[in-house]
Every structure is written in structure tokens, then in C-alpha cells.
Amino acid sequence: MRILGGISRRRQSKSPATARPLGASGKLALLSETDIFRDLGPRDMAEIERMTAMTTCRRGKVFYTPGETGEVLFVLKHGRVNLFRINPDGKKLVLASVDAGTVFGEMSLVGQGMHDTFAEASEECTLCVMSRSDVEHLLVNKPQVALRFLELLANRLSEVETRLETVAFKSVPARLAAEILHRAEGAPDGRVDGVSHQDLADAVGSYRETVTRILNEFRRDGLIELDRLSIGIKDAPGLKALAES
Amino acid sequence: MRILGGISRRRQSKSPATARPLGASGKLALLSETDIFRDLGPRDMAEIERMTAMTTCRRGKVFYTPGETGEVLFVLKHGRVNLFRINPDGKKLVLASVDAGTVFGEMSLVGQGMHDTFAEASEECTLCVMSRSDVEHLLVNKPQVALRFLELLANRLSEVETRLETVAFKSVPARLAAEILHRAEGAPDGRVDGVSHQDLADAVGSYRETVTRILNEFRRDGLIELDRLSIGIKDAPGLKALAES
DNA sequence: GCGCCTTGGTGATCAAGATCACATCCGGGC
DNA sequence: GCCCGGATGTGATCTTGATCACCAAGGCGC
């Protein structure tokens, strides 16, 4: 059985301890782009800038571990982050894969628990880190931010609910087809790169061998083409049909 | 295969069309108890009272159907509500079972989508219904309410994530044990009443026959006792151990 | 070039639980 | 009491997909 230690080894950056802090230079520019802050004026943004730290994480870095990390909230500026849990056998399940603009973290203030949840950069990431008190302050004094936050949370809720339904109702091939299509969104060439079968298995809640087998079936059926760490979509409608179960 | 029509037949109240409106009498009293409004003063409460409708639903009533119902937000005052989806085969999955104080509904404003999600009273319920514009108004003008809302949403998110993990990782017996324990909370006699095997199956994402079989195993192992529509817990620690997988 | 690690390929086996098919059983309505 | 529908009990399959056991190929560091 693949265990927790193995995961860290497999992907975790070998670079020095923690994420690298960013110079004050590009901080403001990055912050202004964020969804959650978009309603604020320049003066507010400057204030936020003073109270946040910005860091980057390279692909694969697990930058949040329950217990170890304090009570902070992350705002993802660039890149993509996987929030996942590990079960007692060491099996990993990706709860959510969040995009730039999303807020996440351990915040009892907002009840936003990351109980047992890890966060890892699935791509090169730029993150903004806020302390509990900063967030409290911000939410109380800037209602617009609270509203944006609300919106984000509601979207994540909706997403997880759909995921729950998917895991409960659909077969692994269906889930896999959906996952591939989802990951291909945004890539105009209809190609998913840098994703191992193991990654897909973690995402759909299955196993590496099963994913390999099913991907090969997909290829046999002319739905996709396969290369090392790369999947090319050849028949998107076909995949979509499969994804509907 | 059990289908959608069957569900309505099985449980839906045969009473006239919609839920019964409540006299203005107890409205304010009920509203003040709600979590989400608890920070408001009497004057604000009065204002809210003016703009909300209060209704009751009897057990089993499906009072929200996607598409049919408009863009409203419910605040559950008393009772318990199941939010669920139906898959193409007619199989039902309970996404969340929400308690008094919870807010839910179709609200694009807050991104709070109920796409394809139904709501049914699993107990006698008192509900407060707010329109989209009322909610917008409230959230913009009463930041405290937005904060409470945030808190609620974050809790629900956390719950669904745990549920997702459970469905993905744990066996049906484990899920069932957890579900029984969960439902027995609050009942000091350690008894779960008025719940059919089908209800449990819908809740844990399994099938009626499977649930029946496993419950009988539980009884054989001295964990529970069984009666028609009733389960008595005899060995809570044993169930808990099972629930941990 | 060599060794090693990561990724991918595949057969064999197995267990869980979905699915089908009925048989009761119980309570309520008439 | 009789009938009906919902709730439950249970046997008999059948599939899916988890799990085990290896092997092969690609890529990288040295």
C-alpha cells in the first residue's frame, strides 16, 4: 500500500524548508487581480498589502499540513492547488482542485475548517497568506469582501456536492471521463499534460491500476490518445457521453 | 428500479397543494431564535419580519423542486430538511440533512446553487422564505448577517467534504454505523425512530436490500436492536469502532 | 553506460455490494 | 375481516473495481 511518506517523496519539492517570500514589488499588482478583493479601492488595497505575506510554491509542494500550520487563510493568486485528505491506509483523495482567486484555509472564524485536509500546489503557485485577525478585521470592515467570500464558498459547496453525487452514483470510467474533460478546459488543444495516472486516481477516488486500464480502454475506443504524462482528447463528445454515465 | 414518481408517492404529504402560511403571531418569536439573525436588534428583526413569509411543511413534503420553485432562500426555523439529488435512474442521494438555523436555497446572488437539488422536510418543519432581492438587501446592509451566513456555508462545506471522503473511502457498514450514530445524537435514549431502511440507504448512498442485510448483521453482533421503523443502539462504542472503518 | 526511480501495462484473484426475484409482515382504510 | 401499500427478509447471481504481483520502458543523475 502506498503510504503518506511515499506521497511526499513522490512529488514534494526538494527545495529548502518553506515557500519563498516575495519582494514587496509585485505584491499589490497581484492582489488587485483577486476576485475577492475586486470591489476595494486603491487605499484599501494598500492596507491589505501591509497585512499580508505573499509566497510562491513550486509544483508538488505540500504547503499546508493540518496541525502543523497555524490558523491562516490563503488566497490563491496564480496557479492551482489541490486540497486533499489522506485516509488511514495512506490513500489520498482530492476534495477540491482550486483555481486562482479562491480562498481557503483553516479559519474557525468563518467555520472554514481544514480538518485533516492538506494543501498542495499542483502547479507553480503564488499565494497570499492572511492571519486570523487580519481576516476578521477585513470581513467586519469590508462587507463587499465578505460577500465575495460568500460567493466563493457557495461555489465550492456546489462543486463538492456535485462531486459527492458523482462518486456515489457514477462508475469509475464515467468519473474519469469527466475529470479529463474538466482538466482539458482552458487548454484549447484539448490536451491534458503533466498528469500521471496516479494523479487521476487520487482525483476520482480510485486506483492507479484501474485508471491505467480504463485509459487504455478509452484509447482503444478512439476517445483519447496517450503519452507519458499526457492525454490528448480525440473524441470530446464521446467522453462527455461516457461522463453522463 | 425505484423511480422518482415512486418517491413522491411514498412520502409526500397528501395535503392540499403547498405549505400552509403561518399567522403573523409567532413569526417574530421564531425569527429571533435563528442563528443567522442573532446579531440583529429588535428594529431590524421587525424589518425582516415584514419581508419574509413563514410556512410550515409536514414530514415528507418535497417543498423545493429545481426549476419549479423560484429564486428564493429558505431559513429553517424548526425541524429538519433533507437536500437531495436524483440520478437518471431515479436513485436518490441525500447531500445534506440540515438542522434548524440553516440557510439554503437557490441564490445566484451568493452563488448558492441548488442545481438539480430537491428539498424535503424529513420532520415537521417551519420555514422562512426570502426573495432574492430581500436577501441582497439584507446582506449588503447587515454585515453581521453576511458573516453568520459565511459561517453556515463554511460548516456545510466542511460537512460535505467529510461526507465525500466517507463515501469514497469507507465501506457501507462503516457509513451506516456512522449514520445511525449521527441520527441518534440528541436522542438520549439512543434510539432512531421513523427511519426506514430506504431512508438510510438514500443517506449513505447505498441500496435498501444492502442496508437491511447489514442492519441484521449489526443486530447479530449485538450492536443494535431492530423494530419496524426503529433502531435501538445497544453498543455505541462498537458502532463507533465500525464507523472508523 | 549504468543504476534507479517514476510511470505505465497487465494478468489473476477476490470481495463488496448492486441487482433481481420473491416472500412476508404490518398497519390502515373501508 | 379484507385489501393494499409500504417496510422488511433473504437467496441467487453478476459486475465492478480493489488488491496483489510483477514487468517494461522512459528519463535523469553521475
Coordinates of C-alpha atoms (C1' of nucleotides) in Angstrom, one line a residue:
Chain A
M1 CA 0.0 0.0 0.0
R2 CA 1.2 3.4 -1.0
I3 CA 1.6 5.5 2.2
L4 CA 1.8 9.1 3.2
G5 CA 5.6 9.2 3.3
G6 CA 5.6 7.9 -0.3
I7 CA 3.5 10.8 -1.4
S8 CA 5.8 13.4 0.0
R9 CA 8.7 11.7 -1.7
R10 CA 7.0 11.4 -5.0
R11 CA 6.1 15.0 -5.5
Q12 CA 7.3 17.2 -2.8
S13 CA 9.8 19.9 -3.8
K14 CA 13.3 19.2 -2.5
S15 CA 13.9 22.9 -2.1
P16 CA 14.7 24.4 1.3
A17 CA 12.1 24.3 4.0
T18 CA 9.2 26.6 3.3
A19 CA 7.9 28.7 0.4
R20 CA 9.9 31.6 -0.7
P21 CA 8.6 35.1 0.3
L22 CA 8.1 37.6 -2.5
G23 CA 9.6 41.1 -2.5
A24 CA 7.0 43.9 -2.0
S25 CA 7.5 44.7 -5.6
G26 CA 4.7 42.8 -7.4
K27 CA 2.5 42.3 -4.4
L28 CA 0.0 45.0 -4.9
A29 CA -0.4 44.2 -8.6
L30 CA -1.2 40.6 -7.8
L31 CA -3.6 41.4 -5.1
S32 CA -5.7 43.7 -7.1
E33 CA -6.5 41.0 -9.6
T34 CA -8.0 38.8 -7.0
D35 CA -11.7 38.2 -7.2
I36 CA -12.4 38.5 -3.6
F37 CA -10.8 42.0 -3.3
R38 CA -12.0 43.3 -6.6
D39 CA -14.5 45.7 -5.0
L40 CA -11.9 47.5 -3.0
G41 CA -10.3 50.8 -3.9
P42 CA -6.6 51.5 -4.0
R43 CA -6.4 52.8 -0.5
D44 CA -8.0 49.6 0.9
M45 CA -5.7 47.5 -1.3
A46 CA -2.7 49.3 0.2
E47 CA -3.9 48.4 3.6
I48 CA -4.4 44.8 2.7
E49 CA -1.0 44.8 1.2
R50 CA 0.5 45.8 4.6
M51 CA -1.1 42.9 6.4
T52 CA -0.5 40.0 4.0
A53 CA 2.5 37.9 3.2
M54 CA 3.0 36.7 -0.3
T55 CA 4.8 33.5 -1.2
T56 CA 5.3 31.1 -4.0
C57 CA 5.3 27.4 -4.1
R58 CA 6.6 25.1 -6.7
R59 CA 4.7 22.3 -8.2
G60 CA 4.1 19.4 -5.9
K61 CA 4.9 21.3 -2.7
V62 CA 2.6 20.4 0.2
F63 CA 2.5 23.8 1.9
Y64 CA -0.3 23.2 4.3
T65 CA -0.5 20.3 6.8
P66 CA -3.2 20.1 9.4
G67 CA -1.9 20.7 12.8
E68 CA 1.5 21.9 11.7
T69 CA 0.4 25.1 10.0
G70 CA -1.3 27.8 12.1
E71 CA -4.7 29.4 11.7
V72 CA -4.3 31.2 8.4
L73 CA -6.2 31.8 5.3
F74 CA -4.7 31.5 1.8
V75 CA -5.7 33.5 -1.2
L76 CA -4.5 31.8 -4.3
K77 CA -3.2 34.3 -6.8
H78 CA -1.8 32.2 -9.5
G79 CA -1.6 28.5 -10.2
R80 CA -3.7 25.7 -8.9
V81 CA -4.0 24.0 -5.5
N82 CA -5.3 20.6 -4.6
L83 CA -7.0 20.2 -1.2
F84 CA -6.9 16.6 -0.2
R85 CA -7.2 14.2 2.6
I86 CA -5.3 11.0 3.5
N87 CA -7.2 8.1 4.9
P88 CA -5.7 5.7 7.5
D89 CA -4.3 3.4 4.7
G90 CA -2.5 6.3 3.2
K91 CA -4.8 6.7 0.3
K92 CA -5.2 10.2 -1.0
L93 CA -8.5 11.8 -2.1
V94 CA -8.6 15.2 -3.7
L95 CA -11.5 17.1 -2.2
A96 CA -11.2 20.1 -4.4
S97 CA -8.8 21.5 -7.0
V98 CA -9.0 25.2 -6.7
D99 CA -8.1 27.9 -9.2
A100 CA -6.6 31.4 -8.8
G101 CA -8.9 33.7 -6.9
T102 CA -10.0 31.1 -4.4
V103 CA -9.8 31.5 -0.7
F104 CA -9.1 28.5 1.5
G105 CA -7.6 27.6 4.8
E106 CA -8.2 26.9 8.5
M107 CA -10.4 29.6 9.8
S108 CA -12.5 28.9 12.8
L109 CA -13.7 32.5 12.4
V110 CA -15.7 31.5 9.4
G111 CA -16.1 27.9 10.4
Q112 CA -13.9 27.2 7.4
G113 CA -12.3 24.1 8.8
M114 CA -9.4 22.3 7.1
H115 CA -9.8 19.4 9.5
D116 CA -7.3 16.8 8.3
T117 CA -7.1 18.5 4.9
F118 CA -3.8 19.1 3.2
A119 CA -3.0 21.6 0.5
E120 CA -0.5 21.0 -2.3
A121 CA 0.5 23.1 -5.2
S122 CA -0.5 21.2 -8.3
E123 CA 1.1 23.9 -10.4
E124 CA 3.6 26.6 -9.7
C125 CA 1.6 28.9 -7.3
T126 CA 1.6 32.3 -5.9
L127 CA -0.2 32.6 -2.6
C128 CA -1.2 35.3 -0.3
V129 CA -1.3 34.4 3.4
M130 CA -3.5 36.2 6.0
S131 CA -3.7 35.7 9.7
R132 CA -6.9 35.1 11.5
S133 CA -7.1 38.6 13.0
D134 CA -6.5 40.2 9.6
V135 CA -9.3 38.2 8.1
E136 CA -11.6 39.1 11.0
H137 CA -10.8 42.7 10.6
L138 CA -11.3 42.6 6.9
L139 CA -14.6 40.8 6.9
V140 CA -16.1 43.1 9.6
N141 CA -15.0 46.3 7.9
K142 CA -15.4 45.5 4.3
P143 CA -18.7 43.9 3.7
Q144 CA -18.1 43.7 0.0
V145 CA -15.2 41.3 0.7
A146 CA -17.5 39.2 2.9
L147 CA -19.9 39.0 0.0
R148 CA -17.3 37.9 -2.4
F149 CA -16.2 35.4 0.1
L150 CA -19.7 34.1 0.5
E151 CA -19.9 33.7 -3.3
L152 CA -16.7 31.7 -3.4
L153 CA -17.8 29.4 -0.6
A154 CA -21.1 28.8 -2.1
N155 CA -19.5 27.8 -5.4
R156 CA -17.1 25.4 -3.6
L157 CA -20.1 23.9 -1.8
S158 CA -21.9 23.4 -5.0
E159 CA -18.8 21.8 -6.6
V160 CA -18.2 19.4 -3.7
E161 CA -21.9 18.4 -3.7
T162 CA -21.7 17.5 -7.4
R163 CA -18.5 15.6 -6.7
L164 CA -20.2 13.7 -3.9
E165 CA -23.0 12.8 -6.3
T166 CA -20.6 11.7 -8.9
V167 CA -18.6 9.5 -6.6
A168 CA -21.8 8.0 -5.2
F169 CA -23.6 7.4 -8.5
K170 CA -21.2 7.1 -11.3
S171 CA -18.7 4.4 -12.4
V172 CA -15.0 5.0 -12.4
P173 CA -14.9 5.3 -16.3
A174 CA -17.6 8.0 -16.1
R175 CA -15.8 9.9 -13.4
L176 CA -12.5 9.6 -15.2
A177 CA -14.0 10.9 -18.4
A178 CA -15.5 13.8 -16.6
E179 CA -12.2 14.5 -14.9
I180 CA -10.3 14.5 -18.1
L181 CA -12.7 16.8 -19.8
H182 CA -12.6 19.1 -16.8
R183 CA -8.8 19.3 -16.9
A184 CA -8.8 19.9 -20.6
E185 CA -11.0 23.0 -20.2
G186 CA -8.9 26.1 -20.9
A187 CA -6.4 24.1 -22.9
P188 CA -7.5 24.9 -26.5
D189 CA -5.6 22.0 -27.9
G190 CA -7.7 19.5 -25.9
R191 CA -4.7 18.1 -24.2
V192 CA -4.0 17.3 -20.6
D193 CA -0.3 17.3 -19.7
G194 CA 1.8 16.7 -16.6
V195 CA -0.8 14.4 -15.1
S196 CA 0.1 10.9 -14.0
H197 CA -2.4 8.1 -13.8
Q198 CA -1.9 8.2 -10.0
D199 CA -2.9 11.9 -10.0
L200 CA -6.1 11.0 -11.8
A201 CA -6.8 8.1 -9.5
D202 CA -6.5 10.4 -6.5
A203 CA -8.8 12.9 -8.1
V204 CA -11.6 10.4 -8.9
G205 CA -11.1 8.3 -5.8
S206 CA -9.9 5.2 -7.5
Y207 CA -6.6 3.3 -8.0
R208 CA -3.7 3.7 -10.3
E209 CA -4.0 0.3 -12.0
T210 CA -7.7 0.8 -12.6
V211 CA -7.1 4.2 -14.1
T212 CA -4.4 2.8 -16.4
R213 CA -6.8 0.0 -17.6
I214 CA -9.6 2.4 -18.2
L215 CA -7.5 4.9 -20.0
N216 CA -6.3 2.2 -22.3
E217 CA -9.9 1.2 -23.0
F218 CA -10.6 4.8 -23.8
R219 CA -7.8 4.7 -26.3
R220 CA -9.0 1.5 -27.8
D221 CA -12.3 3.2 -28.3
G222 CA -10.7 6.1 -30.0
L223 CA -11.7 8.6 -27.3
I224 CA -8.2 9.7 -26.4
E225 CA -4.5 9.3 -27.2
L226 CA -2.0 8.5 -24.6
D227 CA 1.6 9.5 -24.0
R228 CA 3.7 9.6 -20.9
L229 CA 2.1 12.2 -18.6
S230 CA -0.1 13.4 -21.3
I231 CA -3.6 12.7 -22.6
G232 CA -4.9 14.0 -25.9
I233 CA -8.6 14.2 -26.3
K234 CA -9.8 12.8 -29.7
D235 CA -13.5 12.5 -29.1
A236 CA -14.8 15.0 -26.6
P237 CA -18.5 14.3 -27.3
G238 CA -17.8 10.6 -26.8
L239 CA -16.1 11.3 -23.5
K240 CA -19.0 13.6 -22.5
A241 CA -21.5 10.9 -23.2
L242 CA -19.5 8.5 -21.1
A243 CA -19.2 11.0 -18.3
E244 CA -23.0 11.2 -18.1
S245 CA -22.9 7.6 -17.2
Chain B
M1 CA -35.8 0.2 -10.3
R2 CA -37.4 2.7 -7.9
I3 CA -38.1 5.9 -9.7
L4 CA -38.8 9.5 -9.0
G5 CA -42.5 9.1 -9.1
G6 CA -42.3 6.4 -6.5
I7 CA -40.5 8.7 -4.1
S8 CA -43.2 11.3 -4.1
R9 CA -45.8 8.6 -3.7
R10 CA -44.0 7.1 -0.8
R11 CA -43.6 10.1 1.4
Q12 CA -45.2 13.2 0.0
S13 CA -47.9 14.7 2.0
K14 CA -51.3 14.3 0.5
S15 CA -52.4 17.6 1.9
P16 CA -53.5 20.4 -0.4
A17 CA -51.1 22.0 -2.8
T18 CA -48.4 24.0 -1.0
A19 CA -47.2 24.6 2.6
R20 CA -49.5 26.4 5.0
P21 CA -48.7 30.0 5.7
L22 CA -48.4 31.0 9.3
G23 CA -50.2 33.8 11.1
A24 CA -48.1 36.8 11.9
S25 CA -48.4 35.7 15.5
G26 CA -45.4 33.6 16.3
K27 CA -43.3 34.9 13.4
L28 CA -41.1 37.3 15.2
A29 CA -40.5 35.0 18.1
L30 CA -39.4 32.3 15.7
L31 CA -37.2 34.6 13.7
S32 CA -35.2 35.9 16.7
E33 CA -34.1 32.4 17.5
T34 CA -32.4 31.9 14.3
D35 CA -28.6 31.8 14.3
I36 CA -28.2 33.8 11.2
F37 CA -30.2 36.8 12.6
R38 CA -29.0 36.6 16.1
D39 CA -26.9 39.7 15.9
L40 CA -29.7 42.0 14.9
G41 CA -31.7 44.2 17.2
P42 CA -35.4 44.3 17.5
R43 CA -35.9 47.0 15.0
D44 CA -34.0 45.1 12.3
M45 CA -35.9 42.0 13.2
A46 CA -39.2 43.8 12.7
E47 CA -38.0 44.9 9.2
I48 CA -37.1 41.3 8.3
E49 CA -40.4 40.2 9.6
R50 CA -42.1 42.4 7.1
M51 CA -40.2 41.0 4.2
T52 CA -40.4 37.3 4.9
A53 CA -43.0 34.7 4.6
M54 CA -43.2 31.9 7.0
T55 CA -44.6 28.5 6.2
T56 CA -44.8 25.0 7.7
C57 CA -44.3 21.7 5.9
R58 CA -45.3 18.4 7.2
R59 CA -43.0 15.5 7.3
G60 CA -42.2 14.0 3.8
K61 CA -43.2 17.1 1.9
V62 CA -40.9 17.9 -1.0
F63 CA -41.2 21.7 -0.9
Y64 CA -38.5 22.6 -3.3
T65 CA -38.1 21.3 -6.8
P66 CA -35.4 22.6 -9.1
G67 CA -36.9 24.6 -11.9
E68 CA -40.3 24.7 -10.4
T69 CA -39.6 26.9 -7.4
G70 CA -38.3 30.4 -8.0
E71 CA -35.2 32.1 -6.8
V72 CA -35.7 32.0 -3.1
L73 CA -33.7 31.4 0.1
F74 CA -35.1 29.3 3.0
V75 CA -34.2 29.7 6.6
L76 CA -35.1 26.6 8.5
K77 CA -36.6 27.6 11.9
H78 CA -37.7 24.3 13.2
G79 CA -37.4 20.7 12.1
R80 CA -35.0 19.1 9.7
V81 CA -34.7 19.2 5.9
N82 CA -33.0 16.8 3.5
L83 CA -31.3 18.3 0.5
F84 CA -31.0 15.6 -2.1
R85 CA -30.5 14.8 -5.8
I86 CA -32.0 12.2 -8.0
N87 CA -29.8 10.5 -10.6
P88 CA -31.1 9.5 -14.0
D89 CA -32.1 6.0 -12.7
G90 CA -34.3 7.6 -10.1
K91 CA -31.9 6.8 -7.3
K92 CA -31.9 9.4 -4.5
L93 CA -28.8 10.7 -2.7
V94 CA -29.1 12.9 0.3
L95 CA -26.5 15.6 0.0
A96 CA -27.1 17.2 3.4
S97 CA -29.5 16.9 6.2
V98 CA -29.8 20.4 7.7
D99 CA -30.9 21.5 11.1
A100 CA -32.8 24.4 12.4
G101 CA -30.9 27.7 11.8
T102 CA -29.5 26.7 8.5
V103 CA -30.0 28.7 5.3
F104 CA -30.3 27.1 2.0
G105 CA -31.8 27.7 -1.4
E106 CA -31.2 28.8 -5.0
M107 CA -29.4 32.0 -4.8
S108 CA -27.3 33.1 -7.7
L109 CA -26.6 36.2 -5.7
V110 CA -24.4 34.2 -3.4
G111 CA -23.6 31.6 -5.9
Q112 CA -25.6 29.3 -3.7
G113 CA -26.9 27.0 -6.4
M114 CA -29.4 24.3 -5.8
H115 CA -28.8 22.9 -9.3
D116 CA -30.8 19.7 -9.5
T117 CA -31.2 19.7 -5.8
F118 CA -34.5 18.9 -4.1
A119 CA -35.5 19.8 -0.6
E120 CA -37.8 17.7 1.5
A121 CA -39.0 18.0 5.1
S122 CA -37.7 15.0 7.0
E123 CA -39.6 16.2 10.0
E124 CA -42.4 18.7 10.6
C125 CA -40.8 22.0 9.6
T126 CA -41.2 25.7 10.0
L127 CA -39.5 27.6 7.2
C128 CA -38.9 31.2 6.5
V129 CA -38.8 32.2 2.8
M130 CA -37.0 35.2 1.5
S131 CA -36.8 36.5 -2.1
R132 CA -33.6 37.2 -3.9
S133 CA -33.9 41.0 -3.5
D134 CA -34.7 40.7 0.2
V135 CA -31.5 38.7 0.7
E136 CA -29.4 41.0 -1.4
H137 CA -30.7 43.9 0.6
L138 CA -30.0 42.2 3.9
L139 CA -26.6 41.0 3.1
V140 CA -25.4 44.4 1.8
N141 CA -26.9 46.3 4.7
K142 CA -26.3 44.0 7.6
P143 CA -22.7 42.7 7.5
Q144 CA -23.3 40.7 10.7
V145 CA -25.8 38.6 8.8
A146 CA -23.4 38.1 6.0
L147 CA -20.8 36.9 8.5
R148 CA -23.2 34.4 10.0
F149 CA -24.1 33.2 6.6
L150 CA -20.5 32.8 5.8
E151 CA -20.1 30.7 8.9
L152 CA -23.0 28.5 8.0
L153 CA -21.8 27.9 4.5
A154 CA -18.3 27.1 5.7
N155 CA -19.8 24.5 8.0
R156 CA -21.8 22.9 5.3
L157 CA -18.8 22.8 3.1
S158 CA -16.8 21.1 5.7
E159 CA -19.6 18.6 6.3
V160 CA -20.0 17.7 2.6
E161 CA -16.3 17.3 2.3
T162 CA -16.3 14.8 5.1
R163 CA -19.2 13.0 3.5
L164 CA -17.3 12.8 0.2
E165 CA -14.4 11.3 2.0
T166 CA -16.6 8.9 3.7
V167 CA -18.3 7.7 0.6
A168 CA -15.0 7.4 -1.3
F169 CA -13.1 5.6 1.5
K170 CA -15.4 3.7 3.7
S171 CA -17.5 0.6 3.4
V172 CA -21.2 0.6 3.5
P173 CA -21.3 -0.9 7.0
A174 CA -19.0 1.8 8.3
R175 CA -21.1 4.6 6.7
L176 CA -24.2 3.0 8.0
A177 CA -22.8 2.8 11.5
A178 CA -21.8 6.5 11.3
E179 CA -25.2 7.5 10.0
I180 CA -27.0 5.7 12.8
L181 CA -24.8 7.3 15.5
H182 CA -25.3 10.6 13.9
R183 CA -29.1 10.3 13.9
A184 CA -29.1 9.1 17.4
E185 CA -27.4 12.3 18.6
G186 CA -29.8 14.3 20.6
A187 CA -32.0 11.3 21.4
P188 CA -30.9 10.5 24.9
D189 CA -32.4 7.0 24.7
G190 CA -30.1 6.1 21.9
R191 CA -32.9 5.3 19.6
V192 CA -33.6 6.3 16.0
D193 CA -37.2 6.3 15.1
G194 CA -39.3 6.9 12.0
V195 CA -36.5 5.9 9.6
S196 CA -36.9 3.3 7.0
H197 CA -34.1 1.2 5.6
Q198 CA -34.7 3.1 2.4
D199 CA -34.1 6.4 4.1
L200 CA -30.8 5.1 5.4
A201 CA -29.8 3.8 2.0
D202 CA -30.5 7.2 0.4
A203 CA -28.5 8.8 3.1
V204 CA -25.4 6.6 2.8
G205 CA -25.6 6.2 -0.9
S206 CA -26.4 2.5 -1.0
Y207 CA -29.4 0.2 -1.5
R208 CA -32.3 -0.9 0.6
E209 CA -31.5 -4.6 0.5
T210 CA -27.9 -3.9 1.4
V211 CA -29.0 -1.8 4.3
T212 CA -31.4 -4.4 5.5
R213 CA -28.7 -7.1 5.4
I214 CA -26.1 -5.0 7.2
L215 CA -28.5 -3.9 9.9
N216 CA -29.3 -7.5 10.6
E217 CA -25.6 -8.2 10.8
F218 CA -25.4 -5.4 13.3
R219 CA -28.1 -7.0 15.3
R220 CA -26.5 -10.4 15.2
D221 CA -23.4 -8.7 16.6
G222 CA -25.3 -7.2 19.4
L223 CA -24.7 -3.6 18.2
I224 CA -28.4 -2.6 17.7
E225 CA -31.9 -3.8 18.1
L226 CA -34.4 -3.6 15.3
D227 CA -38.1 -2.8 15.1
R228 CA -40.3 -1.6 12.3
L229 CA -39.0 2.0 11.5
S230 CA -36.9 2.0 14.6
I231 CA -33.4 1.2 15.6
G232 CA -32.2 1.0 19.2
I233 CA -28.5 1.4 19.8
K234 CA -27.1 -1.2 22.2
D235 CA -23.4 -0.8 21.7
A236 CA -22.5 2.7 20.8
P237 CA -18.7 2.2 21.2
G238 CA -18.9 -0.9 18.9
L239 CA -20.7 1.1 16.3
K240 CA -18.2 3.9 16.6
A241 CA -15.3 1.5 16.1
L242 CA -17.1 0.2 13.0
A243 CA -17.7 3.7 11.7
E244 CA -14.0 4.4 11.8
S245 CA -13.7 1.7 9.2
Chain C
dG1 C1' 26.7 3.5 -20.0
dC2 C1' 24.7 2.2 -15.5
dG3 C1' 21.6 2.3 -11.9
dC4 C1' 17.5 3.9 -10.2
dC5 C1' 13.2 5.9 -9.7
dT6 C1' 8.9 7.2 -11.7
dT7 C1' 5.4 5.9 -14.7
dG8 C1' 2.7 2.8 -17.2
dG9 C1' 1.0 -2.2 -18.6
dT10 C1' -1.3 -6.4 -17.4
dG11 C1' -2.8 -10.9 -15.6
dA12 C1' -5.0 -13.2 -11.7
dT13 C1' -7.9 -13.1 -7.8
dC14 C1' -11.2 -11.6 -4.7
dA15 C1' -14.7 -9.2 -2.0
dA16 C1' -18.2 -5.9 -1.7
dG17 C1' -22.2 -4.7 -2.9
dA18 C1' -25.5 -3.8 -6.7
dT19 C1' -29.4 -6.0 -8.8
dC20 C1' -33.2 -9.3 -9.5
dA21 C1' -36.8 -12.0 -7.6
dC22 C1' -39.9 -13.0 -4.4
dA23 C1' -41.8 -13.9 0.3
dT24 C1' -43.6 -12.0 4.4
dC25 C1' -45.3 -8.9 7.7
dC26 C1' -47.7 -4.9 9.5
dG27 C1' -50.9 -1.2 9.8
dG28 C1' -54.6 1.5 8.0
dG29 C1' -58.7 2.2 5.4
dC30 C1' -63.1 0.6 4.3
Chain D
dG1 C1' -62.1 -9.2 8.2
dC2 C1' -60.1 -8.0 3.7
dC3 C1' -57.2 -5.5 0.7
dC4 C1' -53.3 -2.7 -0.3
dG5 C1' -49.2 -0.4 0.0
dG6 C1' -45.1 0.4 2.5
dA7 C1' -41.4 -2.0 5.1
dT8 C1' -38.5 -5.8 5.7
dG9 C1' -36.1 -10.5 5.0
dT10 C1' -33.3 -13.3 2.1
dG11 C1' -31.4 -16.2 -1.6
dA12 C1' -29.0 -16.2 -6.0
dT13 C1' -26.3 -14.0 -9.3
dC14 C1' -23.2 -10.7 -11.6
dT15 C1' -20.1 -6.7 -12.1
dT16 C1' -17.2 -3.6 -10.7
dG17 C1' -13.2 -2.4 -9.3
dA18 C1' -9.9 -3.1 -5.4
dT19 C1' -5.7 -5.6 -4.5
dC20 C1' -1.6 -8.3 -5.3
dA21 C1' 2.3 -9.3 -8.2
dC22 C1' 5.3 -8.4 -11.4
dC23 C1' 7.4 -6.5 -15.7
dA24 C1' 8.9 -3.0 -19.0
dA25 C1' 10.0 1.5 -20.6
dG26 C1' 11.4 6.3 -20.2
dG27 C1' 14.3 9.8 -18.1
dC28 C1' 17.8 11.6 -15.2
dG29 C1' 22.0 11.9 -12.4
dC30 C1' 26.6 10.5 -12.2

